[in-house]
mmCIF file of C-alpha atoms and ligand atoms in Angstrom:
data_model
loop_
_atom_site.group_PDB
_atom_site.id
_atom_site.type_symbol
_atom_site.label_atom_id
_atom_site.label_comp_id
_atom_site.label_asym_id
_atom_site.label_seq_id
_atom_site.Cartn_x
_atom_site.Cartn_y
_atom_site.Cartn_z
ATOM 1 C CA MET A 1 -0.020 0.120 0.058
ATOM 2 C CA ARG A 2 1.554 3.137 -1.152
ATOM 3 C CA LYS A 3 1.238 6.019 1.584
ATOM 4 C CA PRO A 4 -0.472 9.385 -0.023
ATOM 5 C CA PHE A 5 2.200 12.222 -0.128
ATOM 6 C CA ILE A 6 0.767 15.792 -0.304
ATOM 7 C CA VAL A 7 3.369 18.343 -0.924
ATOM 8 C CA ALA A 8 2.891 22.175 -1.120
ATOM 9 C CA ASN A 9 5.372 24.011 -3.294
ATOM 10 C CA TRP A 10 5.401 27.640 -2.306
ATOM 11 C CA LYS A 11 8.026 28.483 -4.988
ATOM 12 C CA MET A 12 9.221 32.484 -4.339
ATOM 13 C CA HIS A 13 6.412 33.273 -1.754
ATOM 14 C CA LYS A 14 6.651 33.906 2.093
ATOM 15 C CA THR A 15 9.249 35.297 4.364
ATOM 16 C CA VAL A 16 10.672 33.360 7.179
ATOM 17 C CA GLN A 17 7.960 34.816 9.802
ATOM 18 C CA GLU A 18 5.151 33.845 7.217
ATOM 19 C CA SER A 19 6.465 30.289 6.540
ATOM 20 C CA VAL A 20 6.653 29.741 10.548
ATOM 21 C CA ASP A 21 3.453 31.249 11.180
ATOM 22 C CA PHE A 22 1.672 28.791 8.663
ATOM 23 C CA VAL A 23 3.456 25.943 10.158
ATOM 24 C CA LYS A 24 2.464 26.641 13.623
ATOM 25 C CA ALA A 25 -1.206 27.169 12.259
ATOM 26 C CA ILE A 26 -1.411 24.099 10.669
ATOM 27 C CA LYS A 27 0.982 21.491 12.619
ATOM 28 C CA ASP A 28 -2.071 20.539 15.074
ATOM 29 C CA HIS A 29 -4.459 19.679 12.223
ATOM 30 C CA LEU A 30 -2.467 17.390 10.187
ATOM 31 C CA PRO A 31 -3.420 14.020 9.337
ATOM 32 C CA ASP A 32 -2.253 10.918 11.058
ATOM 33 C CA PRO A 33 1.453 10.820 9.733
ATOM 34 C CA ASP A 34 1.115 6.908 9.368
ATOM 35 C CA LYS A 35 -1.754 7.426 7.040
ATOM 36 C CA VAL A 36 -0.811 10.550 4.911
ATOM 37 C CA GLU A 37 2.477 12.195 4.673
ATOM 38 C CA VAL A 38 2.420 15.843 4.434
ATOM 39 C CA GLY A 39 5.346 18.304 3.179
ATOM 40 C CA ILE A 40 5.999 21.985 2.427
ATOM 41 C CA ALA A 41 8.799 23.016 0.218
ATOM 42 C CA GLY A 42 9.337 26.539 1.513
ATOM 43 C CA GLN A 43 12.066 29.240 0.536
ATOM 44 C CA ALA A 44 15.693 27.828 1.173
ATOM 45 C CA PHE A 45 16.231 30.602 4.014
ATOM 46 C CA ALA A 46 13.130 29.874 6.041
ATOM 47 C CA LEU A 47 13.695 25.765 5.820
ATOM 48 C CA TYR A 48 15.446 25.791 9.232
ATOM 49 C CA SER A 49 12.898 27.711 11.147
ATOM 50 C CA MET A 50 10.037 25.856 9.573
ATOM 51 C CA HIS A 51 11.721 22.557 10.954
ATOM 52 C CA GLU A 52 12.030 23.864 14.376
ATOM 53 C CA ALA A 53 8.503 25.109 14.257
ATOM 54 C CA ALA A 54 7.030 21.785 12.923
ATOM 55 C CA ALA A 55 8.923 19.936 15.853
ATOM 56 C CA LYS A 56 7.418 16.252 16.391
ATOM 57 C CA SER A 57 4.264 16.895 14.018
ATOM 58 C CA GLY A 58 5.650 14.562 11.314
ATOM 59 C CA LEU A 59 5.384 17.431 8.669
ATOM 60 C CA ARG A 60 8.221 17.094 6.031
ATOM 61 C CA ILE A 61 10.643 20.015 5.251
ATOM 62 C CA ILE A 62 11.477 20.285 1.591
ATOM 63 C CA ALA A 63 13.788 22.025 -0.553
ATOM 64 C CA GLN A 64 12.577 23.289 -3.744
ATOM 65 C CA ASN A 65 16.188 22.948 -5.344
ATOM 66 C CA ALA A 66 19.784 22.576 -4.690
ATOM 67 C CA ALA A 67 23.308 22.364 -6.008
ATOM 68 C CA PRO A 68 24.829 19.272 -7.666
ATOM 69 C CA GLN A 69 27.971 19.624 -6.053
ATOM 70 C CA LEU A 70 28.690 18.786 -2.305
ATOM 71 C CA SER A 71 30.662 21.837 -1.203
ATOM 72 C CA GLY A 72 33.084 24.549 -2.733
ATOM 73 C CA PRO A 73 33.450 27.601 -4.445
ATOM 74 C CA PHE A 74 29.782 28.085 -5.924
ATOM 75 C CA THR A 75 28.600 31.309 -4.782
ATOM 76 C CA GLY A 76 24.863 31.549 -4.396
ATOM 77 C CA GLU A 77 24.237 27.995 -4.569
ATOM 78 C CA ILE A 78 22.557 25.786 -1.695
ATOM 79 C CA SER A 79 24.321 22.667 -0.501
ATOM 80 C CA MET A 80 22.341 19.440 0.088
ATOM 81 C CA ARG A 81 24.540 18.381 3.032
ATOM 82 C CA GLY A 82 23.851 21.854 4.547
ATOM 83 C CA LEU A 83 19.850 21.329 3.857
ATOM 84 C CA SER A 84 19.934 17.871 5.382
ATOM 85 C CA GLN A 85 21.351 19.141 8.661
ATOM 86 C CA ALA A 86 19.023 22.109 8.523
ATOM 87 C CA GLY A 87 16.293 19.433 9.140
ATOM 88 C CA VAL A 88 15.245 19.081 5.592
ATOM 89 C CA SER A 89 13.920 15.256 4.281
ATOM 90 C CA HIS A 90 13.199 15.831 0.691
ATOM 91 C CA VAL A 91 14.551 17.932 -2.296
ATOM 92 C CA MET A 92 12.485 18.772 -5.411
ATOM 93 C CA LEU A 93 14.716 18.235 -8.415
ATOM 94 C CA GLY A 94 13.751 19.595 -12.115
ATOM 95 C CA HIS A 95 10.732 21.448 -11.458
ATOM 96 C CA ILE A 96 9.225 22.528 -14.623
ATOM 97 C CA GLU A 97 9.981 26.379 -13.409
ATOM 98 C CA ARG A 98 13.764 25.123 -12.966
ATOM 99 C CA ARG A 99 13.879 23.694 -16.659
ATOM 100 C CA ARG A 100 12.197 26.338 -18.304
ATOM 101 C CA LEU A 101 13.257 29.548 -16.683
ATOM 102 C CA PHE A 102 16.733 28.655 -15.564
ATOM 103 C CA ASN A 103 17.528 25.863 -18.508
ATOM 104 C CA GLU A 104 18.274 23.061 -16.160
ATOM 105 C CA THR A 105 18.954 19.904 -17.979
ATOM 106 C CA ASN A 106 18.374 16.121 -17.565
ATOM 107 C CA GLU A 107 21.978 16.025 -17.033
ATOM 108 C CA ALA A 108 22.097 18.628 -14.248
ATOM 109 C CA VAL A 109 19.075 16.992 -12.698
ATOM 110 C CA HIS A 110 20.538 13.677 -12.812
ATOM 111 C CA GLN A 111 23.743 14.988 -10.944
ATOM 112 C CA LYS A 112 21.532 16.496 -8.450
ATOM 113 C CA VAL A 113 19.678 13.187 -7.913
ATOM 114 C CA GLU A 114 23.167 11.336 -7.208
ATOM 115 C CA THR A 115 24.187 14.035 -4.941
ATOM 116 C CA ALA A 116 20.786 13.858 -2.916
ATOM 117 C CA ILE A 117 21.094 10.096 -2.645
ATOM 118 C CA MET A 118 24.792 10.564 -0.981
ATOM 119 C CA THR A 119 23.753 13.450 1.125
ATOM 120 C CA GLY A 120 20.361 11.066 2.600
ATOM 121 C CA LEU A 121 17.888 13.404 0.867
ATOM 122 C CA THR A 122 14.988 11.966 -0.847
ATOM 123 C CA PRO A 123 14.571 13.426 -4.419
ATOM 124 C CA ILE A 124 11.268 14.161 -5.579
ATOM 125 C CA ILE A 125 12.224 14.076 -9.369
ATOM 126 C CA CYS A 126 9.898 16.468 -11.285
ATOM 127 C CA THR A 127 8.821 15.755 -14.980
ATOM 128 C CA ASP A 128 6.806 17.816 -17.284
ATOM 129 C CA GLU A 129 5.629 18.191 -20.684
ATOM 130 C CA THR A 130 3.718 20.457 -22.997
ATOM 131 C CA MET A 131 0.239 19.634 -24.909
ATOM 132 C CA VAL A 132 2.395 19.638 -28.228
ATOM 133 C CA GLN A 133 4.722 17.331 -27.011
ATOM 134 C CA ARG A 134 1.810 15.108 -25.585
ATOM 135 C CA GLU A 135 -0.450 15.325 -28.710
ATOM 136 C CA MET A 136 2.589 14.878 -31.329
ATOM 137 C CA ASN A 137 3.205 11.482 -29.742
ATOM 138 C CA GLY A 138 0.006 10.312 -28.057
ATOM 139 C CA GLU A 139 1.832 8.757 -25.264
ATOM 140 C CA ILE A 140 4.240 10.720 -22.780
ATOM 141 C CA HIS A 141 7.625 10.046 -24.662
ATOM 142 C CA TYR A 142 8.984 13.482 -23.525
ATOM 143 C CA VAL A 143 8.504 12.520 -20.096
ATOM 144 C CA LEU A 144 10.074 8.928 -20.224
ATOM 145 C CA LYS A 145 12.985 10.346 -21.948
ATOM 146 C CA GLN A 146 13.152 12.927 -19.214
ATOM 147 C CA LEU A 147 13.163 9.868 -16.724
ATOM 148 C CA GLN A 148 15.526 7.813 -18.486
ATOM 149 C CA SER A 149 18.265 10.378 -18.630
ATOM 150 C CA VAL A 150 17.651 11.396 -15.129
ATOM 151 C CA LEU A 151 17.575 8.019 -13.392
ATOM 152 C CA HIS A 152 20.488 6.746 -15.504
ATOM 153 C CA GLY A 153 22.952 4.586 -13.038
ATOM 154 C CA VAL A 154 20.341 4.841 -10.131
ATOM 155 C CA SER A 155 20.363 1.415 -8.620
ATOM 156 C CA LEU A 156 17.467 -0.938 -7.772
ATOM 157 C CA ASP A 157 18.083 -0.299 -3.994
ATOM 158 C CA GLN A 158 18.071 3.744 -4.534
ATOM 159 C CA ILE A 159 15.105 4.066 -6.990
ATOM 160 C CA ARG A 160 12.887 2.486 -3.881
ATOM 161 C CA ASP A 161 12.585 5.440 -2.047
ATOM 162 C CA ILE A 162 12.755 8.148 -4.850
ATOM 163 C CA ILE A 163 9.392 9.975 -5.453
ATOM 164 C CA ILE A 164 8.526 11.108 -9.046
ATOM 165 C CA SER A 165 5.800 13.938 -9.858
ATOM 166 C CA TYR A 166 4.177 14.267 -13.257
ATOM 167 C CA GLU A 167 3.275 18.019 -14.020
ATOM 168 C CA PRO A 168 2.021 18.604 -17.360
ATOM 169 C CA SER A 169 2.875 22.368 -18.315
ATOM 170 C CA TRP A 170 -0.616 22.897 -19.331
ATOM 171 C CA ALA A 171 -1.972 22.590 -16.124
ATOM 172 C CA VAL A 172 0.808 24.048 -13.919
ATOM 173 C CA GLY A 173 0.413 27.605 -12.572
ATOM 174 C CA VAL A 174 -2.116 28.455 -15.188
ATOM 175 C CA GLY A 175 -5.474 28.350 -13.116
ATOM 176 C CA GLN A 176 -6.928 25.823 -15.896
ATOM 177 C CA ARG A 177 -8.757 22.728 -14.678
ATOM 178 C CA ALA A 178 -6.932 19.655 -13.938
ATOM 179 C CA ASN A 179 -7.826 17.106 -16.349
ATOM 180 C CA THR A 180 -7.965 13.930 -13.822
ATOM 181 C CA ALA A 181 -7.977 11.280 -16.489
ATOM 182 C CA LEU A 182 -4.687 12.678 -18.317
ATOM 183 C CA ALA A 183 -3.156 13.004 -14.784
ATOM 184 C CA GLU A 184 -3.873 9.450 -14.364
ATOM 185 C CA GLU A 185 -2.669 7.977 -17.510
ATOM 186 C CA GLY A 186 0.566 10.075 -17.350
ATOM 187 C CA CYS A 187 1.267 8.759 -13.649
ATOM 188 C CA ARG A 188 0.353 5.152 -15.268
ATOM 189 C CA GLN A 189 2.735 5.238 -17.915
ATOM 190 C CA ILE A 190 5.457 6.614 -15.890
ATOM 191 C CA ARG A 191 4.776 3.272 -13.507
ATOM 192 C CA ARG A 192 5.054 1.323 -16.381
ATOM 193 C CA MET A 193 8.265 2.566 -17.367
ATOM 194 C CA ILE A 194 9.740 2.276 -14.007
ATOM 195 C CA ALA A 195 8.756 -1.482 -14.387
ATOM 196 C CA ASP A 196 10.382 -1.867 -17.750
ATOM 197 C CA ILE A 197 13.520 -0.237 -16.457
ATOM 198 C CA TYR A 198 13.403 -1.779 -12.761
ATOM 199 C CA THR A 199 10.927 -4.445 -11.711
ATOM 200 C CA TYR A 200 7.233 -4.519 -11.400
ATOM 201 C CA GLU A 201 7.792 -4.886 -7.592
ATOM 202 C CA ILE A 202 9.635 -1.407 -7.705
ATOM 203 C CA ALA A 203 6.866 -0.043 -9.836
ATOM 204 C CA ASP A 204 4.272 -0.995 -7.457
ATOM 205 C CA LYS A 205 5.959 0.292 -4.491
ATOM 206 C CA ILE A 206 7.289 3.703 -6.040
ATOM 207 C CA ARG A 207 5.069 6.961 -5.106
ATOM 208 C CA ILE A 208 4.199 9.024 -8.111
ATOM 209 C CA LEU A 209 2.598 12.382 -7.543
ATOM 210 C CA TYR A 210 0.504 14.696 -10.010
ATOM 211 C CA GLY A 211 0.894 18.437 -9.927
ATOM 212 C CA GLY A 212 -1.313 21.111 -11.823
ATOM 213 C CA SER A 213 -4.059 23.037 -10.593
ATOM 214 C CA VAL A 214 -4.865 20.943 -7.653
ATOM 215 C CA ASN A 215 -7.089 22.650 -5.216
ATOM 216 C CA PRO A 216 -9.467 21.799 -2.161
ATOM 217 C CA LYS A 217 -12.533 20.903 -4.837
ATOM 218 C CA ASN A 218 -10.511 18.561 -7.062
ATOM 219 C CA ILE A 219 -8.319 17.018 -4.934
ATOM 220 C CA GLN A 220 -10.524 14.072 -3.701
ATOM 221 C CA GLU A 221 -11.156 13.053 -7.246
ATOM 222 C CA ILE A 222 -7.479 13.204 -7.972
ATOM 223 C CA MET A 223 -6.334 11.221 -5.155
ATOM 224 C CA SER A 224 -9.096 8.447 -5.960
ATOM 225 C CA LYS A 225 -6.991 7.572 -9.104
ATOM 226 C CA PRO A 226 -5.052 4.430 -8.933
ATOM 227 C CA ASP A 227 -1.608 5.511 -10.116
ATOM 228 C CA ILE A 228 -1.475 8.796 -8.265
ATOM 229 C CA ASP A 229 -0.027 8.702 -4.845
ATOM 230 C CA GLY A 230 -0.077 12.131 -3.918
ATOM 231 C CA VAL A 231 0.086 15.696 -5.294
ATOM 232 C CA LEU A 232 2.327 18.564 -5.567
ATOM 233 C CA ILE A 233 0.345 21.771 -4.889
ATOM 234 C CA GLY A 234 1.278 25.339 -5.882
ATOM 235 C CA ARG A 235 -1.075 28.444 -5.692
ATOM 236 C CA ALA A 236 -3.904 26.558 -3.615
ATOM 237 C CA SER A 237 -1.248 25.625 -0.776
ATOM 238 C CA LEU A 238 -0.623 29.142 0.308
ATOM 239 C CA ASP A 239 -3.439 29.559 2.201
ATOM 240 C CA VAL A 240 -3.926 27.796 5.568
ATOM 241 C CA ASP A 241 -7.758 26.759 5.377
ATOM 242 C CA ASN A 242 -7.183 25.692 1.741
ATOM 243 C CA PHE A 243 -4.158 23.591 2.658
ATOM 244 C CA LEU A 244 -5.541 22.060 5.786
ATOM 245 C CA ALA A 245 -8.753 21.037 3.446
ATOM 246 C CA MET A 246 -6.516 19.350 0.883
ATOM 247 C CA VAL A 247 -4.141 17.412 3.405
ATOM 248 C CA ASN A 248 -7.263 16.344 5.299
ATOM 249 C CA TYR A 249 -9.048 15.423 1.734
ATOM 250 C CA GLN A 250 -9.794 11.906 3.191
ATOM 251 C CA GLN A 251 -12.159 13.489 5.738
ATOM 252 C CA GLN A 252 -14.261 15.420 2.901
ATOM 253 C CA THR A 253 -17.733 14.285 2.501
ATOM 254 C CA LYS A 254 -18.167 12.728 -0.956
HETATM 255 C C1 PEP B 1 3.788 23.415 -9.391
HETATM 256 O O1 PEP B 1 4.176 24.835 -9.909
HETATM 257 O O2 PEP B 1 4.546 22.715 -8.823
HETATM 258 C C2 PEP B 1 2.244 23.744 -9.326
HETATM 259 C C3 PEP B 1 1.559 22.401 -9.301
HETATM 260 O O3 PEP B 1 1.521 24.842 -9.182
HETATM 261 P P1 PEP B 1 -0.056 24.763 -9.383
HETATM 262 O O4 PEP B 1 -0.656 24.146 -8.295
HETATM 263 O O5 PEP B 1 -0.091 26.395 -9.055
HETATM 264 O O6 PEP B 1 -0.727 24.546 -10.795
#
């Protein structure tokens, strides 16, 4: 049984104080961590304070990005070793905005995945595609190619804990309605590819998240899909009430 994972991606929003206030406001209203895992990817400068504010709540503190190098003369970069010591458990790698706005390549994401594994952070590997890419091929070849390059050299043991997210560009940050059928289909194809590269057993265990216009109204339907094990939420995660409604989606009346 794959445990649902609900992740907020705050992008470049919220100060340290706002981040800490948010964590304090939600920490006593989170679902049972044995049943649903919840995490927030805040801005790097706020993560340690968020970790302290979250004490014992089970809330996962997540970085939105980090450098592929372990340490050294890389002015302005963020080290994974430092993040890990600051209470961060996961790191998002290759988010669509990193790829499109900062030219992050599959090779760069691949190196970051290796560093995350080395430093004990769990990578959340993000994949994306445009509608044109999807329509040209019918299947999600573009996403599969991204994953093949990024996972190159990742062993059977290492892949077990990795999390993958599928975020089609037409649904991310644009306020469009999430297409639940396409979301499920994308996650299903990624799972099939994991089975092809690794094993059925691994594919059955690995968690695949969907991201793109998730909100309190559609989360229950999205989470009811068999191959969607969690969600990555941008805009709708910035508000305390919305966020609590989404992490407690299992309590919503149908
Ligand atoms: C995201 O950027 O990861 C995302 C899913 O954004 P939104 O929920 O705003 O579409």
